[in-house]
Short mmCIF file of C-alpha atoms and ligand atoms in Angstrom, two decimals:
data_model
loop_
_atom_site.label_atom_id
_atom_site.label_comp_id
_atom_site.label_asym_id
_atom_site.label_seq_id
_atom_site.Cartn_x
_atom_site.Cartn_y
_atom_site.Cartn_z
CA MET X 1 4.26 25.29 28.61
CA ASP X 2 5.91 23.68 25.69
CA PRO X 3 3.85 23.57 22.52
CA ARG X 4 3.17 19.86 22.88
CA SER X 5 1.68 20.32 26.48
CA THR X 6 -0.39 23.28 25.19
CA ARG X 7 -1.66 20.88 22.46
CA ARG X 8 -2.50 18.18 24.72
CA LEU X 9 -4.57 20.48 26.93
CA LEU X 10 -6.42 22.00 24.03
CA THR X 11 -7.16 18.52 22.64
CA GLY X 12 -8.54 17.43 26.31
CA LEU X 13 -10.52 20.63 26.29
CA LEU X 14 -11.87 19.78 22.74
CA VAL X 15 -12.80 16.28 23.60
CA VAL X 16 -14.73 17.52 26.97
CA LEU X 17 -16.53 19.94 24.78
CA LEU X 18 -17.40 17.42 21.97
CA ALA X 19 -18.36 14.81 24.49
CA GLY X 20 -20.97 17.63 25.99
CA CYS X 21 -22.30 18.14 22.53
CA THR X 22 -23.08 14.46 22.20
CA LEU X 23 -24.78 14.01 25.64
CA ALA X 24 -27.07 17.37 24.33
CA ARG X 25 -27.82 15.70 21.19
CA SER X 26 -28.26 12.04 22.38
CA GLY X 27 -32.06 12.37 22.25
CA GLN X 28 -32.03 12.72 18.40
CA ASP X 29 -29.14 10.30 17.75
CA SER X 30 -30.68 6.94 16.61
CA ARG X 31 -27.45 5.21 17.50
CA SER X 32 -24.75 4.82 20.38
CA ALA X 33 -21.52 6.92 19.58
CA GLY X 34 -18.79 4.81 21.28
CA PRO X 35 -17.93 1.44 20.23
CA SER X 36 -19.26 -1.49 21.69
CA THR X 37 -18.16 -5.23 21.74
CA THR X 38 -21.11 -6.60 23.47
CA SER X 39 -24.12 -4.98 21.40
CA ALA X 40 -24.53 -4.79 17.67
CA PRO X 41 -25.70 -1.37 16.58
CA ALA X 42 -27.15 -3.21 13.50
CA THR X 43 -30.41 -3.21 15.15
CA SER X 44 -31.07 0.39 15.42
CA ALA X 45 -32.24 2.47 12.53
CA PRO X 46 -30.01 3.30 10.06
CA PRO X 47 -28.40 6.82 9.74
CA GLY X 48 -30.36 9.37 7.68
CA THR X 49 -33.07 6.82 6.57
CA ALA X 50 -35.59 4.62 8.12
CA ALA X 51 -34.50 1.56 5.76
CA GLY X 52 -32.28 1.47 2.98
CA ALA X 53 -29.52 3.66 1.50
CA PRO X 54 -27.68 5.83 3.91
CA THR X 55 -27.77 9.69 3.28
CA PRO X 56 -24.68 11.79 3.45
CA ALA X 57 -26.17 13.98 6.14
CA GLY X 58 -27.41 10.92 8.21
CA LEU X 59 -23.95 9.31 7.93
CA ARG X 60 -22.15 12.50 9.16
CA GLU X 61 -24.45 12.94 11.94
CA ALA X 62 -23.97 9.55 13.00
CA VAL X 63 -19.96 9.34 12.81
CA THR X 64 -18.87 11.13 15.58
CA VAL X 65 -15.05 12.24 16.60
CA GLU X 66 -15.85 10.34 20.06
CA GLY X 67 -16.68 7.25 18.29
CA ILE X 68 -13.35 7.56 16.23
CA ARG X 69 -11.37 8.50 19.28
CA ALA X 70 -12.42 5.38 21.15
CA HIS X 71 -10.77 3.35 18.22
CA LEU X 72 -7.64 5.28 18.48
CA VAL X 73 -7.16 4.80 22.33
CA ALA X 74 -7.66 0.83 21.45
CA LEU X 75 -5.19 0.90 18.60
CA GLN X 76 -2.71 3.06 21.08
CA ALA X 77 -3.29 0.24 23.81
CA ALA X 78 -2.45 -2.22 21.14
CA ALA X 79 0.97 -0.67 20.83
CA ASP X 80 1.38 -0.12 24.26
CA ARG X 81 1.13 -3.55 24.95
CA HIS X 82 3.74 -4.83 22.41
CA ASP X 83 6.95 -3.06 22.12
CA GLY X 84 5.21 0.46 21.41
CA ASN X 85 4.34 -0.20 17.80
CA ARG X 86 1.94 -1.83 15.06
CA ALA X 87 4.27 -2.74 12.44
CA ALA X 88 3.45 -5.32 9.93
CA GLY X 89 4.18 -8.85 11.22
CA SER X 90 4.59 -7.81 14.77
CA PRO X 91 2.25 -8.49 17.60
CA GLY X 92 0.99 -5.01 17.88
CA TYR X 93 -0.23 -5.29 14.40
CA ASP X 94 -2.09 -8.58 14.95
CA ALA X 95 -3.51 -6.94 18.14
CA SER X 96 -4.70 -4.10 15.80
CA VAL X 97 -6.33 -6.63 13.45
CA ASP X 98 -8.01 -8.34 16.28
CA TYR X 99 -9.57 -5.24 17.38
CA VAL X 100 -10.69 -3.91 13.86
CA VAL X 101 -12.18 -7.74 13.45
CA SER X 102 -13.85 -7.72 16.85
CA GLN X 103 -15.50 -4.18 16.25
CA LEU X 104 -16.77 -5.53 12.69
CA ARG X 105 -18.18 -8.77 14.13
CA ALA X 106 -19.90 -6.87 17.19
CA ALA X 107 -21.61 -4.65 14.54
CA GLY X 108 -22.85 -7.56 12.67
CA TYR X 109 -20.42 -7.88 9.88
CA THR X 110 -18.47 -11.05 8.72
CA PRO X 111 -14.93 -9.63 8.10
CA GLU X 112 -12.44 -11.19 6.19
CA VAL X 113 -8.71 -11.49 7.29
CA GLN X 114 -6.78 -11.64 3.93
CA ARG X 115 -3.21 -13.31 4.86
CA PHE X 116 -0.06 -12.76 2.67
CA GLN X 117 3.66 -12.72 2.84
CA ALA X 118 5.15 -9.23 3.61
CA SER X 119 8.54 -9.80 1.76
CA GLN X 120 11.25 -7.56 1.81
CA PHE X 121 14.82 -7.31 0.15
CA ARG X 122 17.99 -5.36 0.64
CA GLU X 123 21.10 -5.52 -0.78
CA ARG X 124 24.02 -4.99 1.68
CA ASN X 125 26.95 -4.37 -0.94
CA ARG X 126 27.07 -3.85 -4.83
CA PRO X 127 27.02 -6.91 -6.93
CA VAL X 128 30.34 -8.15 -8.97
CA LEU X 129 30.11 -9.70 -12.24
CA GLU X 130 33.76 -10.33 -13.68
CA LEU X 131 35.59 -12.73 -15.99
CA ALA X 132 37.66 -14.68 -13.72
CA ASP X 133 40.45 -15.72 -16.30
CA ARG X 134 40.72 -12.56 -18.51
CA GLY X 135 43.48 -13.87 -20.80
CA GLY X 136 41.30 -13.83 -23.88
CA THR X 137 38.64 -11.62 -24.78
CA ASP X 138 37.37 -8.40 -22.56
CA LEU X 139 33.85 -8.84 -22.12
CA GLU X 140 33.69 -5.34 -20.31
CA LEU X 141 31.41 -6.71 -17.84
CA ASP X 142 31.83 -3.99 -15.19
CA GLY X 143 28.85 -1.73 -14.50
CA ASP X 144 26.55 -3.51 -17.04
CA HIS X 145 24.88 -5.63 -14.64
CA ARG X 146 22.20 -5.09 -11.75
CA THR X 147 21.03 -7.65 -8.84
CA PHE X 148 17.61 -9.16 -9.18
CA GLU X 149 15.19 -8.52 -6.49
CA PHE X 150 14.82 -11.43 -4.00
CA SER X 151 18.38 -12.75 -5.47
CA GLY X 152 20.39 -15.05 -3.07
CA SER X 153 23.66 -14.15 -1.96
CA GLY X 154 26.99 -15.90 -2.63
CA ASP X 155 30.57 -15.35 -4.34
CA VAL X 156 30.90 -17.99 -7.17
CA THR X 157 33.39 -18.64 -9.79
CA ALA X 158 32.23 -21.04 -12.29
CA PRO X 159 32.15 -21.85 -15.84
CA VAL X 160 29.27 -20.57 -17.79
CA GLN X 161 26.66 -22.89 -19.30
CA PRO X 162 23.96 -21.31 -22.05
CA VAL X 163 20.64 -22.58 -21.48
CA ASP X 164 18.37 -23.04 -24.37
CA LEU X 165 19.21 -19.49 -26.04
CA ARG X 166 17.40 -17.92 -28.70
CA LEU X 167 20.35 -16.20 -30.68
CA PRO X 168 19.90 -14.37 -32.70
CA PRO X 169 16.77 -13.24 -30.94
CA GLY X 170 13.23 -13.85 -32.54
CA GLN X 171 11.29 -11.12 -34.32
CA ALA X 172 8.77 -10.72 -31.56
CA PRO X 173 9.13 -10.40 -27.46
CA ASP X 174 8.77 -13.87 -25.85
CA SER X 175 10.34 -15.47 -28.70
CA SER X 176 12.71 -17.43 -25.99
CA THR X 177 11.68 -19.84 -23.58
CA SER X 178 15.33 -20.18 -22.02
CA GLY X 179 14.89 -22.13 -18.72
CA CYS X 180 11.16 -22.01 -18.63
CA GLU X 181 10.99 -25.92 -19.00
CA PRO X 182 13.00 -28.09 -16.53
CA PRO X 183 14.09 -30.09 -19.51
CA ASP X 184 16.13 -27.13 -20.63
CA PHE X 185 18.68 -28.20 -18.12
CA THR X 186 19.09 -31.58 -19.13
CA GLY X 187 22.87 -32.40 -18.84
CA PHE X 188 23.26 -29.26 -16.88
CA PRO X 189 26.81 -29.31 -15.15
CA ARG X 190 26.15 -28.82 -11.65
CA GLY X 191 27.88 -25.96 -10.10
CA ALA X 192 28.19 -24.14 -13.33
CA VAL X 193 26.63 -20.70 -13.69
CA ALA X 194 23.36 -20.65 -15.82
CA LEU X 195 23.05 -18.14 -18.67
CA LEU X 196 19.49 -17.39 -19.21
CA GLN X 197 17.70 -15.45 -21.85
CA ARG X 198 14.68 -13.18 -20.65
CA GLY X 199 11.11 -14.20 -22.31
CA THR X 200 7.94 -16.00 -22.06
CA CYS X 201 7.77 -17.08 -18.57
CA PRO X 202 8.57 -15.18 -15.19
CA PHE X 203 12.17 -14.55 -14.11
CA ARG X 204 11.25 -16.61 -11.02
CA ALA X 205 10.53 -19.83 -13.05
CA LYS X 206 13.71 -19.68 -14.91
CA VAL X 207 15.64 -19.27 -11.54
CA ASP X 208 13.74 -22.06 -9.73
CA ASN X 209 14.52 -24.53 -12.46
CA ALA X 210 18.25 -23.25 -12.30
CA GLN X 211 18.41 -23.87 -8.72
CA ARG X 212 17.00 -27.39 -8.89
CA ALA X 213 19.25 -28.27 -11.70
CA GLY X 214 22.18 -27.37 -9.27
CA ALA X 215 23.41 -24.15 -10.81
CA ALA X 216 25.72 -22.09 -8.71
CA ALA X 217 24.51 -18.84 -9.87
CA ALA X 218 22.50 -17.34 -12.71
CA VAL X 219 22.72 -14.59 -15.14
CA ILE X 220 19.89 -13.62 -17.19
CA PHE X 221 20.16 -11.16 -20.09
CA ASN X 222 17.62 -9.15 -21.97
CA GLU X 223 15.99 -10.91 -24.69
CA GLY X 224 17.41 -8.68 -27.70
CA GLN X 225 14.40 -6.80 -29.71
CA ALA X 226 13.73 -3.27 -29.80
CA GLY X 227 13.08 -1.97 -26.27
CA ARG X 228 14.52 -5.26 -25.00
CA THR X 229 18.28 -4.69 -25.05
CA GLU X 230 19.00 -2.84 -21.48
CA VAL X 231 19.71 -4.44 -18.23
CA PRO X 232 16.36 -5.33 -17.04
CA ALA X 233 15.23 -4.42 -13.50
CA GLY X 234 13.68 -7.72 -12.39
CA THR X 235 12.18 -9.25 -9.57
CA LEU X 236 12.07 -12.81 -8.72
CA GLY X 237 8.76 -12.07 -6.72
CA GLY X 238 9.71 -12.89 -3.15
CA PRO X 239 12.22 -14.91 -0.83
CA GLY X 240 13.32 -18.37 -1.42
CA ILE X 241 16.16 -18.21 -3.93
CA THR X 242 19.57 -19.12 -2.53
CA LEU X 243 21.69 -18.49 -5.99
CA PRO X 244 23.03 -15.09 -6.75
CA VAL X 245 21.10 -13.78 -9.67
CA LEU X 246 22.24 -10.76 -11.75
CA ALA X 247 20.65 -9.17 -14.88
CA VAL X 248 22.87 -8.12 -17.82
CA SER X 249 22.12 -6.30 -21.22
CA PHE X 250 21.64 -8.22 -24.35
CA GLN X 251 24.81 -7.41 -25.29
CA ILE X 252 26.65 -8.77 -22.69
CA GLY X 253 24.53 -11.79 -22.61
CA GLN X 254 25.45 -12.38 -26.41
CA ARG X 255 29.28 -12.12 -25.68
CA LEU X 256 29.07 -14.36 -22.63
CA ALA X 257 27.35 -16.94 -24.88
CA ALA X 258 29.90 -16.53 -27.76
CA ALA X 259 32.89 -16.63 -25.20
CA GLY X 260 32.19 -20.58 -24.50
CA THR X 261 31.82 -22.66 -21.70
CA ASP X 262 35.43 -22.54 -20.89
CA GLN X 263 35.16 -19.01 -19.49
CA ARG X 264 34.98 -18.82 -15.81
CA LEU X 265 32.63 -15.99 -14.50
CA ARG X 266 32.70 -14.61 -11.02
CA VAL X 267 29.21 -13.77 -9.78
CA ARG X 268 28.80 -12.00 -6.30
CA THR X 269 25.77 -10.55 -4.46
CA ASP X 270 25.38 -9.68 -1.01
CA THR X 271 21.56 -9.53 -0.28
CA GLU X 272 19.10 -10.10 2.52
CA SER X 273 15.52 -11.45 1.90
CA THR X 274 12.88 -11.56 4.49
CA GLY X 275 9.27 -12.64 4.34
CA ARG X 276 6.81 -12.59 7.30
CA PRO X 277 3.33 -13.36 7.35
CA THR X 278 0.63 -10.63 7.74
CA SER X 279 -2.85 -9.58 6.59
CA ASN X 280 -5.66 -7.21 5.34
CA VAL X 281 -8.84 -7.01 6.75
CA LEU X 282 -11.65 -6.39 4.32
CA VAL X 283 -15.46 -6.23 4.99
CA GLU X 284 -18.43 -5.75 2.77
CA LEU X 285 -21.90 -4.08 3.02
CA PRO X 286 -23.98 -5.54 0.29
CA GLY X 287 -25.80 -3.15 -1.97
CA ALA X 288 -29.01 -3.66 -3.77
CA ASP X 289 -27.01 -3.55 -7.11
CA PRO X 290 -23.96 -6.00 -6.91
CA ASP X 291 -22.36 -4.61 -10.15
CA ARG X 292 -20.91 -1.70 -8.65
CA VAL X 293 -18.50 -1.68 -5.57
CA ILE X 294 -17.28 1.55 -3.84
CA MET X 295 -14.06 0.83 -1.68
CA ALA X 296 -12.45 2.81 1.20
CA GLY X 297 -9.67 1.83 2.81
CA GLY X 298 -6.48 3.06 4.89
CA HIS X 299 -3.35 1.33 6.11
CA LEU X 300 -3.51 -0.27 9.86
CA ASP X 301 0.26 -0.85 10.07
CA SER X 302 2.59 1.64 11.75
CA VAL X 303 6.17 1.93 11.08
CA ALA X 304 8.47 0.10 13.81
CA ALA X 305 9.57 3.42 15.28
CA GLY X 306 6.19 4.14 16.97
CA PRO X 307 2.65 3.49 17.49
CA GLY X 308 1.42 5.34 14.27
CA ILE X 309 -1.63 7.01 15.56
CA ASN X 310 -1.67 9.92 13.07
CA ASP X 311 -0.21 7.71 10.55
CA ASN X 312 -2.28 5.70 10.40
CA ALA X 313 -4.59 4.91 12.95
CA SER X 314 -6.43 8.20 12.03
CA GLY X 315 -7.70 6.75 8.72
CA SER X 316 -8.12 3.24 10.22
CA ALA X 317 -10.44 4.50 13.10
CA THR X 318 -12.33 6.70 10.74
CA LEU X 319 -13.00 4.02 8.50
CA LEU X 320 -13.97 1.69 11.25
CA GLU X 321 -16.42 4.14 12.91
CA ILE X 322 -17.98 4.79 9.30
CA ALA X 323 -18.48 0.98 8.91
CA ARG X 324 -20.06 0.34 12.41
CA GLN X 325 -22.26 3.24 11.63
CA LEU X 326 -23.51 1.95 8.37
CA ALA X 327 -24.16 -1.75 9.75
CA GLY X 328 -27.42 -2.75 9.00
CA THR X 329 -28.23 -0.05 6.17
CA ARG X 330 -29.01 -1.17 2.58
CA PRO X 331 -27.06 1.19 0.01
CA THR X 332 -27.70 0.99 -3.55
CA HIS X 333 -24.24 -0.01 -4.38
CA THR X 334 -21.96 -2.40 -2.27
CA ILE X 335 -19.56 -0.62 0.03
CA ARG X 336 -16.17 -2.48 0.69
CA PHE X 337 -13.77 -1.41 3.52
CA ALA X 338 -10.20 -2.41 3.69
CA TRP X 339 -7.56 -2.00 6.29
CA TRP X 340 -4.33 -2.65 4.81
CA GLY X 341 -1.09 -4.53 6.28
CA ALA X 342 2.51 -3.66 5.25
CA GLU X 343 1.84 -0.35 3.66
CA GLU X 344 5.02 0.98 5.45
CA LEU X 345 6.80 -1.87 3.94
CA GLY X 346 6.05 -0.85 0.36
CA LEU X 347 2.15 -0.84 -0.11
CA LEU X 348 2.32 -4.70 0.20
CA GLY X 349 -1.25 -5.32 1.37
CA SER X 350 -3.00 -3.18 -1.30
CA ARG X 351 -0.76 -4.30 -3.79
CA HIS X 352 -1.62 -7.97 -2.80
CA TYR X 353 -5.06 -7.18 -2.91
CA VAL X 354 -5.20 -5.33 -6.44
CA ALA X 355 -2.86 -8.23 -7.98
CA GLY X 356 -5.26 -10.65 -6.95
CA LEU X 357 -8.49 -9.13 -8.66
CA ASP X 358 -9.61 -10.78 -11.93
CA ASP X 359 -10.74 -8.40 -14.54
CA ALA X 360 -14.42 -8.78 -13.70
CA GLU X 361 -13.85 -8.24 -10.03
CA ARG X 362 -11.63 -5.08 -10.83
CA GLU X 363 -14.26 -3.50 -13.10
CA ARG X 364 -17.02 -3.86 -10.46
CA ILE X 365 -14.80 -1.33 -8.24
CA ALA X 366 -16.28 2.23 -9.29
CA LEU X 367 -13.69 3.94 -7.23
CA TYR X 368 -11.30 3.85 -4.19
CA LEU X 369 -11.16 6.28 -1.35
CA ASN X 370 -7.97 6.30 0.69
CA LEU X 371 -7.60 7.66 4.10
CA ASP X 372 -3.75 8.07 5.37
CA MET X 373 -3.17 10.66 7.91
CA VAL X 374 -6.13 12.54 8.51
CA GLY X 375 -5.55 14.24 11.95
CA SER X 376 -2.20 15.88 11.54
CA PRO X 377 -1.56 18.39 14.73
CA ASN X 378 -0.05 21.30 12.41
CA PHE X 379 -2.65 20.19 9.79
CA ARG X 380 -3.41 21.09 6.20
CA ARG X 381 -6.49 20.24 4.84
CA LEU X 382 -5.92 18.40 1.57
CA VAL X 383 -7.84 16.63 -1.20
CA TYR X 384 -6.15 14.38 -3.48
CA ASP X 385 -5.90 16.03 -6.81
CA GLY X 386 -8.26 13.95 -9.30
CA ASP X 387 -6.38 15.67 -12.42
CA ALA X 388 -2.84 14.91 -11.23
CA GLN X 389 -0.72 12.85 -13.69
CA GLY X 390 -1.67 8.93 -13.28
CA ALA X 391 -5.20 9.72 -11.62
CA PRO X 392 -7.89 7.48 -13.54
CA ALA X 393 -10.61 9.73 -15.18
CA GLY X 394 -13.55 9.69 -12.77
CA SER X 395 -10.79 10.57 -9.75
CA GLU X 396 -12.02 14.27 -10.41
CA VAL X 397 -15.54 13.58 -9.33
CA VAL X 398 -14.19 12.12 -6.07
CA GLU X 399 -12.00 15.21 -5.59
CA ARG X 400 -15.12 17.48 -6.09
CA VAL X 401 -17.48 15.70 -3.59
CA LEU X 402 -14.90 15.84 -0.83
CA THR X 403 -13.85 19.35 -1.56
CA SER X 404 -17.43 20.39 -1.95
CA GLN X 405 -18.12 18.99 1.74
CA LEU X 406 -15.40 20.77 3.30
CA ARG X 407 -15.96 24.00 1.54
CA GLY X 408 -19.65 23.92 2.32
CA GLU X 409 -18.62 24.01 6.08
CA GLY X 410 -16.77 27.11 5.39
CA LEU X 411 -13.23 25.47 5.65
CA ALA X 412 -9.99 26.17 3.56
CA VAL X 413 -9.21 23.18 1.15
CA GLY X 414 -6.10 22.23 -0.61
CA GLU X 415 -4.97 19.92 -3.37
CA THR X 416 -2.13 17.33 -3.11
CA ALA X 417 -0.81 15.17 -6.02
CA PRO X 418 -1.48 11.85 -4.44
CA GLY X 419 1.73 10.33 -5.91
CA ASN X 420 2.67 6.59 -5.04
CA GLY X 421 3.16 6.93 -1.42
CA SER X 422 -0.06 5.11 -0.20
CA ASP X 423 -2.60 2.48 -0.79
CA HIS X 424 -4.44 4.45 -3.53
CA ALA X 425 -1.39 3.88 -5.82
CA PRO X 426 -2.03 0.21 -6.80
CA PHE X 427 -5.80 1.04 -7.60
CA ALA X 428 -4.77 4.12 -9.72
CA ALA X 429 -2.21 1.82 -11.57
CA ALA X 430 -5.20 -0.32 -12.24
CA GLY X 431 -7.16 2.06 -13.71
CA ILE X 432 -9.60 2.45 -10.95
CA PRO X 433 -10.67 6.21 -9.88
CA VAL X 434 -9.16 7.26 -6.64
CA GLY X 435 -9.64 9.88 -4.25
CA GLY X 436 -8.39 10.67 -0.67
CA LEU X 437 -7.73 12.97 2.10
CA PHE X 438 -4.49 13.97 3.84
CA THR X 439 -3.55 16.60 6.30
CA GLY X 440 0.15 16.67 6.07
CA ALA X 441 3.30 14.67 7.11
CA ASP X 442 6.85 16.10 7.81
CA GLU X 443 6.88 18.69 4.99
CA THR X 444 7.42 22.19 6.33
CA LYS X 445 4.07 24.39 6.13
CA SER X 446 4.65 27.23 3.73
CA THR X 447 3.33 30.74 4.64
CA GLU X 448 0.52 30.40 2.37
CA ASP X 449 -0.40 27.34 4.10
CA GLN X 450 -0.12 28.94 7.53
CA THR X 451 -2.67 31.76 6.26
CA ALA X 452 -5.00 29.23 4.80
CA PHE X 453 -5.05 26.44 7.68
CA GLY X 454 -3.43 28.47 10.67
CA GLY X 455 -0.83 26.63 12.94
CA THR X 456 2.70 27.33 12.78
CA GLY X 457 5.73 26.98 10.11
CA GLY X 458 6.82 23.78 11.31
CA PRO X 459 6.02 20.12 9.88
CA ALA X 460 2.58 19.49 9.51
CA ASP X 461 3.27 16.23 11.72
CA PRO X 462 6.22 16.62 13.88
CA CYS X 463 6.09 13.19 14.98
CA TYR X 464 5.78 11.58 11.54
CA HIS X 465 7.27 8.13 11.51
CA ASP X 466 8.49 8.76 15.22
CA ARG X 467 7.94 7.21 18.69
CA CYS X 468 5.76 10.06 19.55
CA ASP X 469 3.03 9.59 16.91
CA ASP X 470 0.78 9.00 19.74
CA LEU X 471 -2.64 9.80 20.93
CA ASP X 472 -1.34 13.36 21.67
CA ASN X 473 -0.14 13.74 18.32
CA LEU X 474 -3.55 14.54 16.61
CA ASP X 475 -5.92 17.60 16.00
CA LEU X 476 -9.27 16.07 16.82
CA GLU X 477 -11.04 18.86 14.92
CA VAL X 478 -9.66 18.28 11.86
CA LEU X 479 -9.90 14.57 12.11
CA ASP X 480 -13.87 15.37 12.61
CA GLN X 481 -13.83 17.34 9.55
CA MET X 482 -11.95 14.63 7.57
CA ALA X 483 -14.38 11.95 8.82
CA ASP X 484 -17.53 14.20 7.69
CA ALA X 485 -15.85 14.54 4.17
CA ALA X 486 -15.16 10.73 3.85
CA ALA X 487 -18.71 9.78 5.47
CA THR X 488 -20.17 12.21 2.73
CA ALA X 489 -18.18 10.92 -0.31
CA ILE X 490 -18.97 7.11 0.73
CA ALA X 491 -22.93 7.81 1.17
CA THR X 492 -22.92 9.81 -1.93
CA PHE X 493 -21.18 7.35 -4.16
CA ALA X 494 -23.00 4.42 -2.26
CA ARG X 495 -26.31 5.93 -3.79
CA ASP X 496 -25.06 6.65 -7.13
CA THR X 497 -21.55 5.80 -8.91
CA ASP X 498 -22.92 7.20 -12.48
CA PRO X 499 -20.91 10.62 -12.23
CA VAL X 500 -17.49 8.51 -11.91
CA ASP X 501 -18.69 5.85 -14.13
CA ARG X 502 -19.53 8.41 -16.73
CA ALA X 503 -16.10 9.96 -16.44
CA GLY X 504 -14.25 7.04 -16.31
N1 BES O 601 1.62 8.18 5.51
C1 BES O 601 2.58 8.06 4.83
C2 BES O 601 2.80 9.25 3.82
C3 BES O 601 1.95 9.46 2.87
C4 BES O 601 0.43 9.82 3.24
C5 BES O 601 2.21 9.28 1.37
C6 BES O 601 -0.52 10.27 2.31
C7 BES O 601 0.95 9.43 0.72
C8 BES O 601 -0.15 9.76 0.67
C9 BES O 601 2.92 6.69 4.02
O1 BES O 601 2.71 5.84 5.09
C10 BES O 601 4.23 6.63 3.90
O2 BES O 601 5.00 6.76 4.74
N2 BES O 601 4.52 6.17 2.55
C11 BES O 601 5.93 6.11 2.23
C12 BES O 601 6.01 5.26 0.96
C13 BES O 601 5.44 3.88 1.08
C14 BES O 601 5.66 3.32 -0.31
C15 BES O 601 6.31 3.07 2.01
C16 BES O 601 6.32 7.55 1.90
O3 BES O 601 5.69 8.49 1.55
O4 BES O 601 7.66 7.70 2.15
ZN1 ZN O 602 0.71 6.20 6.16
#
């Protein structure tokens, strides 16, 4: 029997065994284990307490792996019905959103579907910036330029037209307002290359104005103060610009400005920008204290290559079951769950969400817990390192709660530097304490990891970002353990965020 078939058989046996346990326990359980679209569990007693804040033990008891697996089956079916994947912007993703929303509604919640544009940019060829008539001064343009993200495509040779430049530059950054106001382009010769200086308004505002004024291309140079001399790495924020737009250093900008309008410049870019509508799902369980919110989330989208069951239906289904089991409880602090869209396209959903928070809303969020890949078949059992570089103060408290729960069950636990590869990153960048669980992706397991966690020396998830990341690509036992750790952290912080707040 090949290893996958063996695993499938073992997984099947585990499900049967666990189902047996549930039946034996069902007399004590206050709520049903499996999801239901017809009855709302909000009417039964909340886990671990008659009325009020859920307890960690009560929530752990209520959240079962069979409950989680039912959601995984539904998400696999969403992929199976729609080209085998659940990628952002695809029908398989929308079906996943529909499932999560219907489950939440059935549990008595009022979920919010937050729509946004998932924009992507690709550069097909390197950009070109050169003087068309090299007769006079040699401006040494080669190599000192870069394409703006979401630049349009084109190959333009035209005279340069400076636009309201501030030369020499002002003392402080944002002294230049070059191109920020439509009147800056009064008398602009249509078809020229707009020469713009960084400063005051977004790059996109300058380029929108240039495009409206009939520019054939735009070149934006850095503003010129200390720290603002190199070629800027900028973005135009999203699709919609048809002009080629290049960034150059302050030095090149200055030389182009001095060269005069009879210099013709060649500007060439070869790019592709796309924008497709997609969404996040958010739901809130109001707490008695409106000032502190604990958030838990994971990405609901898959890569286009496959159904994304370990990555990340595993986290999505776990969160959904925890939310379902919490319905009807009254925690001390508000609990907000998020299922993110377009993570696989660059954390777009979580970035969109965090970027949309005002200061007061951001400060209300005590912590963010991320679940991404929590059922890897050849697992490691990892908790995000709260002391890692870039982890805001307070993150170590989240790590401690997750680790204690797992160690308390006699399980081996390791740490992982969370990095910027999943949806905790925008929260950490905004100064919000973060934590998370991870059971491994395509990295090869070391001998130490094999000793600690068992399994083989291959990758933790041999089907990572592949079409075989299906219902068989899971270890349900580790998934159950991770669900217990997540439930513990959510119930613990829903009762008391002080330890995180004091550290932060
Ligand atoms: N689930 C993966 C990998 C992962 C898991 C990263 C847990 C960090 C923590 C994730 O969906 C992914 O593929 N991330 C990308 C980067 C992302 C910005 C597109 C990666 O790690 O290559
Ligand atoms: Zn992922």
